[in-house]
Tab-separated table of C-alpha atoms and ligand atoms in Angstrom:
chain	number	residue	atom	x	y	z
A	165	UNK	CA	26.967	12.534	4.514
A	166	UNK	CA	23.446	12.790	3.002
A	167	UNK	CA	22.650	9.989	1.673
A	168	UNK	CA	22.512	11.449	-1.968
A	169	UNK	CA	25.867	12.576	-1.297
A	170	UNK	CA	26.897	9.051	-1.591
A	171	UNK	CA	29.064	8.870	-4.932
A	172	UNK	CA	29.774	5.105	-7.415
A	173	UNK	CA	32.768	3.657	-4.883
A	174	UNK	CA	31.041	5.014	-1.912
A	175	UNK	CA	27.789	2.288	-3.139
A	176	UNK	CA	30.331	0.290	-4.315
A	177	UNK	CA	32.422	-0.266	-1.211
A	178	UNK	CA	29.166	0.122	1.302
A	179	UNK	CA	27.789	-3.502	-1.535
A	180	UNK	CA	30.906	-5.233	-0.946
A	181	UNK	CA	31.356	-4.929	2.974
A	182	UNK	CA	27.370	-6.075	2.926
A	183	UNK	CA	26.118	-8.768	0.990
A	184	UNK	CA	28.345	-11.144	3.504
A	185	UNK	CA	28.232	-10.355	6.076
A	186	UNK	CA	23.987	-9.703	6.783
A	187	UNK	CA	23.013	-13.432	6.398
A	188	UNK	CA	19.048	-13.601	5.670
A	189	UNK	CA	18.196	-14.776	9.012
A	190	UNK	CA	20.191	-11.846	10.212
A	191	UNK	CA	18.301	-9.788	7.932
A	192	UNK	CA	14.603	-11.750	9.309
A	193	UNK	CA	16.072	-10.474	12.704
A	194	UNK	CA	12.824	-8.493	14.814
A	195	UNK	CA	14.993	-8.739	18.195
A	196	UNK	CA	14.713	-5.427	20.323
A	197	UNK	CA	11.970	-4.270	17.594
A	198	UNK	CA	8.246	-2.958	19.964
A	199	UNK	CA	5.444	-4.819	17.137
A	200	UNK	CA	2.033	-3.014	17.825
A	201	UNK	CA	-0.321	-5.381	16.322
A	202	UNK	CA	-4.880	-4.046	15.773
A	203	UNK	CA	-7.132	-6.831	15.726
A	204	UNK	CA	-4.666	-9.331	16.537
A	205	UNK	CA	-7.516	-10.955	18.958
A	206	UNK	CA	-7.777	-14.183	17.084
A	207	UNK	CA	-7.783	-15.251	13.405
A	208	UNK	CA	-4.353	-12.877	11.083
A	209	UNK	CA	-3.980	-10.390	13.877
A	210	UNK	CA	-2.933	-12.374	15.943
A	211	UNK	CA	-0.669	-14.777	13.734
A	212	UNK	CA	0.753	-11.647	12.930
A	213	UNK	CA	1.745	-10.535	16.742
A	214	UNK	CA	2.877	-14.884	16.326
A	215	UNK	CA	5.520	-13.631	13.467
A	216	UNK	CA	6.249	-10.381	14.766
A	217	UNK	CA	7.004	-12.838	18.623
A	218	UNK	CA	9.280	-15.407	16.618
A	219	UNK	CA	10.892	-13.028	14.209
A	220	UNK	CA	12.391	-11.637	18.499
A	221	UNK	CA	9.925	-8.763	19.238
A	222	UNK	CA	8.042	-7.605	21.663
A	223	UNK	CA	4.519	-7.295	21.172
A	224	UNK	CA	1.240	-5.258	21.615
A	225	UNK	CA	-1.412	-6.758	21.197
A	226	UNK	CA	-4.882	-4.413	20.650
A	227	UNK	CA	-8.379	-5.975	19.988
A	228	UNK	CA	-12.210	-5.305	20.279
A	229	UNK	CA	-12.246	-8.910	21.598
A	230	UNK	CA	-12.042	-8.942	25.940
A	231	UNK	CA	-9.476	-11.254	25.231
A	232	UNK	CA	-7.271	-13.136	23.034
A	233	UNK	CA	-7.551	-15.962	21.627
A	234	UNK	CA	-4.097	-17.231	22.757
A	235	UNK	CA	-2.836	-17.410	26.320
A	236	UNK	CA	0.037	-14.957	25.631
A	237	UNK	CA	2.810	-15.702	28.047
A	238	UNK	CA	3.467	-18.739	26.242
A	239	UNK	CA	4.601	-16.754	23.674
A	240	UNK	CA	7.041	-14.504	26.232
A	241	UNK	CA	7.930	-17.629	27.538
A	242	UNK	CA	8.733	-19.376	24.496
A	243	UNK	CA	10.335	-16.200	22.324
A	244	UNK	CA	12.118	-14.563	25.519
A	245	UNK	CA	9.745	-11.149	24.527
A	246	UNK	CA	7.422	-8.624	25.997
A	247	UNK	CA	3.423	-8.626	24.818
A	248	UNK	CA	0.714	-7.957	26.540
A	249	UNK	CA	-2.905	-7.004	25.110
A	250	UNK	CA	-4.670	-3.485	24.827
A	251	UNK	CA	-8.578	-4.014	24.837
A	252	UNK	CA	-9.952	-1.108	21.971
A	253	UNK	CA	-12.006	-0.395	19.001
A	254	UNK	CA	-9.554	1.363	16.162
A	255	UNK	CA	-13.097	3.283	15.197
A	256	UNK	CA	-12.828	5.430	18.933
A	257	UNK	CA	-10.277	7.727	18.246
A	258	UNK	CA	-9.756	8.622	22.083
A	259	UNK	CA	-9.670	5.134	22.953
A	260	UNK	CA	-6.689	4.376	19.962
A	261	UNK	CA	-4.667	7.260	21.201
A	262	UNK	CA	-4.613	6.002	24.614
A	263	UNK	CA	-3.154	2.451	23.894
A	264	UNK	CA	-0.350	3.201	21.630
A	265	UNK	CA	0.296	6.222	24.789
A	266	UNK	CA	-0.070	3.445	26.865
A	267	UNK	CA	1.811	0.560	24.701
A	268	UNK	CA	4.556	3.728	24.380
A	269	UNK	CA	4.659	4.067	28.015
A	270	UNK	CA	5.184	-0.028	28.710
A	271	UNK	CA	7.720	-0.981	25.737
A	272	UNK	CA	9.067	2.289	25.938
A	273	UNK	CA	8.740	2.835	21.578
A	274	UNK	CA	7.182	1.594	18.999
A	275	UNK	CA	9.262	0.368	16.125
A	276	UNK	CA	6.061	-1.355	14.366
A	277	UNK	CA	2.283	-1.395	12.925
A	278	UNK	CA	0.935	-4.081	11.401
A	279	UNK	CA	-2.604	-2.900	11.111
A	280	UNK	CA	-5.354	-6.189	10.916
A	281	UNK	CA	-8.576	-5.259	12.596
A	282	UNK	CA	-11.145	-5.749	9.913
A	283	UNK	CA	-15.391	-6.476	9.156
A	284	UNK	CA	-16.793	-8.156	6.591
A	285	UNK	CA	-19.507	-7.374	5.012
A	286	UNK	CA	-21.275	-10.111	1.437
A	287	UNK	CA	-24.525	-9.168	-0.062
A	288	UNK	CA	-25.646	-7.864	-3.148
A	289	UNK	CA	-24.861	-4.812	-3.283
A	290	UNK	CA	-28.489	-2.916	-4.567
A	291	UNK	CA	-29.146	-4.240	-0.765
A	292	UNK	CA	-25.750	-2.069	1.306
A	293	UNK	CA	-27.566	0.465	3.394
A	294	UNK	CA	-25.594	3.367	4.900
A	295	UNK	CA	-25.035	2.517	8.457
A	296	UNK	CA	-23.449	-0.852	7.871
A	297	UNK	CA	-21.487	0.461	4.296
A	298	UNK	CA	-20.373	3.174	6.819
A	299	UNK	CA	-19.270	0.728	9.529
A	300	UNK	CA	-17.045	-1.623	6.661
A	301	UNK	CA	-15.337	1.779	6.076
A	302	UNK	CA	-14.558	2.831	9.608
A	303	UNK	CA	-13.049	0.080	10.550
A	304	UNK	CA	-11.097	-1.125	7.598
A	305	UNK	CA	-10.410	2.116	6.568
A	306	UNK	CA	-10.167	4.830	9.023
A	307	UNK	CA	-9.025	2.784	11.973
A	308	UNK	CA	-6.205	1.381	10.145
A	309	UNK	CA	-5.769	4.780	8.648
A	310	UNK	CA	-5.115	5.743	12.529
A	311	UNK	CA	-3.403	3.405	13.440
A	312	UNK	CA	-0.891	4.094	11.202
A	313	UNK	CA	-0.770	7.030	11.985
A	314	UNK	CA	-0.082	6.828	15.706
A	315	UNK	CA	2.456	4.233	14.955
A	316	UNK	CA	4.101	6.779	12.698
A	317	UNK	CA	4.063	9.441	14.877
A	318	UNK	CA	5.765	7.280	17.508
A	319	UNK	CA	8.080	6.630	15.206
A	320	UNK	CA	8.526	10.055	14.691
A	321	UNK	CA	8.755	10.912	18.169
A	322	UNK	CA	11.772	8.268	18.698
A	323	UNK	CA	13.359	8.823	15.490
A	324	UNK	CA	14.459	5.109	14.986
A	325	UNK	CA	12.540	4.622	11.080
A	326	UNK	CA	9.593	1.589	11.034
A	327	UNK	CA	8.213	-0.463	9.061
A	328	UNK	CA	3.704	-0.407	8.720
A	329	UNK	CA	2.286	-3.406	6.913
A	330	UNK	CA	-1.098	-2.705	6.061
A	331	UNK	CA	-3.488	-6.283	5.969
A	332	UNK	CA	-5.102	-5.360	1.892
A	333	UNK	CA	-6.837	-8.562	0.448
A	334	UNK	CA	-7.430	-10.071	-2.613
A	335	UNK	CA	-11.378	-8.487	-2.561
A	336	UNK	CA	-8.638	-4.852	-3.685
A	337	UNK	CA	-7.137	-6.803	-6.820
A	338	UNK	CA	-10.253	-8.819	-8.639
A	339	UNK	CA	-13.989	-9.754	-7.352
A	340	UNK	CA	-15.258	-13.460	-6.923
A	341	UNK	CA	-17.894	-14.563	-8.439
A	342	UNK	CA	-21.022	-15.717	-6.112
A	343	UNK	CA	-19.022	-13.081	-3.565
A	344	UNK	CA	-20.676	-9.972	-3.072
A	345	UNK	CA	-18.230	-7.564	-1.615
A	346	UNK	CA	-18.772	-4.040	-3.036
A	347	UNK	CA	-18.620	-2.131	0.065
A	348	UNK	CA	-15.092	-4.225	1.371
A	349	UNK	CA	-13.945	-4.442	-1.864
A	350	UNK	CA	-14.343	-0.709	-2.347
A	351	UNK	CA	-12.338	-0.025	1.379
A	352	UNK	CA	-9.467	-2.952	0.779
A	353	UNK	CA	-8.635	-0.380	-2.301
A	354	UNK	CA	-8.294	2.516	-0.266
A	355	UNK	CA	-5.997	0.359	1.474
A	356	UNK	CA	-3.693	-0.140	-1.222
A	357	UNK	CA	-4.315	3.338	-2.351
A	358	UNK	CA	-3.215	4.623	0.950
A	359	UNK	CA	-0.214	2.274	1.111
A	360	UNK	CA	0.953	3.625	-1.874
A	361	UNK	CA	0.447	7.316	-0.527
A	362	UNK	CA	2.210	7.003	2.729
A	363	UNK	CA	5.269	4.333	1.416
A	364	UNK	CA	5.724	8.420	-0.047
A	365	UNK	CA	4.875	10.676	2.208
A	366	UNK	CA	6.763	8.266	5.262
A	367	UNK	CA	9.768	7.548	3.122
A	368	UNK	CA	11.525	10.777	4.661
A	369	UNK	CA	11.318	10.058	7.335
A	370	UNK	CA	12.205	6.209	7.173
A	371	UNK	CA	8.914	4.912	7.649
A	372	UNK	CA	8.517	2.335	5.475
A	373	UNK	CA	4.413	1.308	4.091
A	374	UNK	CA	3.953	-1.364	2.304
A	375	UNK	CA	0.518	-3.927	2.719
A	376	UNK	CA	-0.407	-7.352	2.143
A	377	UNK	CA	-3.262	-9.026	0.161
A	378	UNK	CA	-4.658	-12.209	1.320
A	379	UNK	CA	-7.048	-14.739	-0.374
A	380	UNK	CA	-8.480	-16.958	0.995
A	381	UNK	CA	-7.713	-17.887	4.296
A	382	UNK	CA	-9.175	-19.405	6.787
A	383	UNK	CA	-9.656	-18.332	9.842
A	384	UNK	CA	-14.015	-17.012	11.056
A	385	UNK	CA	-13.607	-14.810	8.922
A	386	UNK	CA	-14.552	-16.884	6.350
A	387	UNK	CA	-15.423	-19.856	8.122
A	388	UNK	CA	-17.935	-18.678	9.468
A	389	UNK	CA	-19.790	-17.853	5.795
A	390	UNK	CA	-18.731	-21.347	4.645
A	391	UNK	CA	-20.288	-22.982	6.692
A	392	UNK	CA	-23.519	-21.967	6.120
A	393	UNK	CA	-23.603	-21.994	2.178
A	394	UNK	CA	-21.074	-25.128	0.627
A	395	UNK	CA	-21.585	-23.241	-2.793
A	396	UNK	CA	-19.460	-20.924	-0.913
A	397	UNK	CA	-17.256	-23.409	0.686
A	398	UNK	CA	-16.301	-24.507	-3.096
A	399	UNK	CA	-15.723	-21.716	-3.914
A	400	UNK	CA	-12.457	-21.429	-1.830
A	401	UNK	CA	-11.867	-24.554	-2.229
A	402	UNK	CA	-11.619	-25.103	-5.268
A	403	UNK	CA	-11.364	-21.040	-7.277
A	404	UNK	CA	-8.319	-20.445	-6.405
A	405	UNK	CA	-5.545	-22.162	-8.775
A	406	UNK	CA	-3.404	-23.864	-5.842
A	407	UNK	CA	-6.994	-24.831	-5.544
A	408	UNK	CA	-7.517	-24.720	-2.129
A	409	UNK	CA	-7.862	-22.198	0.928
A	410	UNK	CA	-4.595	-20.725	2.690
A	411	UNK	CA	-3.812	-21.207	6.010
A	412	UNK	CA	-2.502	-18.449	8.851
A	413	UNK	CA	0.251	-19.651	8.819
A	414	UNK	CA	1.324	-18.545	4.895
A	415	UNK	CA	0.912	-14.373	6.425
A	416	UNK	CA	4.044	-14.863	8.458
A	417	UNK	CA	6.195	-14.754	5.605
A	418	UNK	CA	5.179	-12.005	3.730
A	419	UNK	CA	4.305	-9.864	7.087
A	420	UNK	CA	7.424	-11.088	8.178
A	421	UNK	CA	9.875	-10.199	5.576
A	422	UNK	CA	7.554	-6.891	5.034
A	423	UNK	CA	8.909	-6.251	8.951
A	424	UNK	CA	12.228	-6.592	8.902
A	425	UNK	CA	15.994	-5.226	7.489
A	426	UNK	CA	15.346	-7.573	4.607
A	427	UNK	CA	12.646	-5.476	2.879
A	428	UNK	CA	14.872	-2.261	4.052
A	429	UNK	CA	14.818	-0.543	-0.195
A	430	UNK	CA	10.644	-2.164	0.077
A	431	UNK	CA	8.453	0.344	0.171
A	432	UNK	CA	4.793	1.277	-1.181
A	433	UNK	CA	4.219	-2.596	-2.298
A	434	UNK	CA	1.230	-4.965	-1.865
A	435	UNK	CA	1.951	-9.038	-1.565
A	436	UNK	CA	-0.500	-11.195	-2.574
A	437	UNK	CA	-1.182	-14.315	-0.670
A	438	UNK	CA	-4.481	-15.487	-2.851
A	439	UNK	CA	-2.478	-18.804	-4.704
A	440	UNK	CA	-3.536	-18.066	-7.419
A	441	UNK	CA	-7.276	-16.463	-7.630
A	442	UNK	CA	-6.171	-12.491	-8.227
A	443	UNK	CA	-4.326	-13.646	-11.201
A	444	UNK	CA	-7.563	-15.927	-12.942
A	445	UNK	CA	-8.604	-18.999	-13.087
A	446	UNK	CA	-8.300	-23.078	-14.128
B	206	LIG	N1	-9.451	-14.023	6.462
B	206	LIG	C1	-9.337	-14.037	5.475
B	206	LIG	O1	-9.708	-14.156	4.441
B	206	LIG	C2	-9.074	-12.506	4.614
B	206	LIG	C3	-8.886	-12.165	3.490
B	206	LIG	C4	-8.021	-11.165	3.133
B	206	LIG	C5	-7.817	-10.213	4.514
B	206	LIG	N2	-8.330	-10.523	5.354
B	206	LIG	C6	-8.084	-8.940	6.195
B	206	LIG	O2	-7.533	-9.857	7.454
B	206	LIG	C7	-7.806	-8.777	8.631
B	206	LIG	C8	-7.837	-10.088	9.351
B	206	LIG	O3	-9.726	-11.064	9.287
B	206	LIG	P1	-9.790	-12.223	9.560
B	206	LIG	O4	-9.448	-13.489	8.814
B	206	LIG	O5	-8.134	-13.124	10.267
B	206	LIG	O6	-10.471	-11.801	10.156
B	206	LIG	P2	-11.383	-11.423	12.259
B	206	LIG	O7	-12.271	-12.032	11.600
B	206	LIG	O8	-10.709	-13.530	12.295
B	206	LIG	O9	-10.462	-11.071	12.518
B	206	LIG	C9	-10.461	-9.800	12.794
B	206	LIG	C10	-10.142	-8.870	13.836
B	206	LIG	O10	-10.376	-8.356	13.619
B	206	LIG	C11	-11.162	-6.984	15.416
B	206	LIG	N3	-11.847	-6.260	14.856
B	206	LIG	C12	-12.468	-6.132	14.169
B	206	LIG	N4	-12.911	-5.219	14.459
B	206	LIG	C13	-12.378	-4.556	14.919
B	206	LIG	C14	-12.392	-2.990	15.399
B	206	LIG	N5	-13.144	-2.140	15.726
B	206	LIG	N6	-11.070	-2.356	16.847
B	206	LIG	C15	-9.913	-3.150	16.768
B	206	LIG	N7	-10.619	-4.360	16.496
B	206	LIG	C16	-11.220	-5.074	15.724
B	206	LIG	C17	-12.374	-8.489	15.634
B	206	LIG	O11	-12.499	-8.440	17.102
B	206	LIG	C18	-11.136	-9.709	15.055
B	206	LIG	O12	-9.992	-10.442	16.237
B	206	LIG	C19	-8.641	-8.070	8.221
B	206	LIG	O13	-8.793	-7.313	7.682
B	206	LIG	C20	-9.997	-9.169	6.456
B	206	LIG	O14	-10.439	-7.903	5.524
B	206	LIG	C21	-8.977	-11.801	5.727
């Protein structure tokens, strides 16, 4: 029966049959799934690979770094899943495509993809140069775009549908006084537009596409800047209405939710995890 042939009474019956049979814990499970995470060598990407593993998914971690910051055998042991690290640059398409082929070979299929590989640039708009700006766009936009495309192709191939979560940023939604993030914000604005576009284009293929926009989260990307400039640190600490910087653990719930069946009716959305900073300041 096509989805559109459902009658009202079919929907009533289906609703009555399902609302008690699946607990929210069942819905959040990723047992048997395979999740690819880019930028998973450290920072938010690494924690999101762990999130997928905690929910029962095997994980393929991809990053340009030689080795991941955590011991992956710990993940395999603690969560009874498979975890493998692949070294690749998301801006080298041939390399990236080879890694996705290798993941399919190693794990059999791909169900989920999280694109967390990203770079930041904080400098005045008037000083931006072409090469450094192109690098940001290449990693943040094209790297995410083609990682999502390779994941979607694998999902189509295996006819199991899937979920893609793009890591966007609060910078796509609001600018932060004293930080000069024009090209970075432009790249993350592109991710938000891409999310909505792909959600519509991929829906008939049963692939959901969403994004998560972190605010200031304590990773090397932001702590490097904060350790060099007290004003920047004060902004991370005092800027958000919740009056603190976020922790990587605080991104886990939103991404785990979007990957899972708990979000089966959610596509084309963005979850802000930003301590309220894009809503305004106290
Ligand atoms: N930390 C924050 O406050 C914050 C806020 C909003 C959005 N984000 C986004 O979250 C994502 C992760 O950031 P993070 O804070 O963990 O930063 P991070 O620098 O700690 O991690 C980024 C990871 O991406 C990898 N990477 C960079 N270029 C790559 C490439 N060409 N190919 C493959 N991997 C590459 C890096 O090696 C690194 O492991 C980024 O997309 C970033 O824009 C972070």
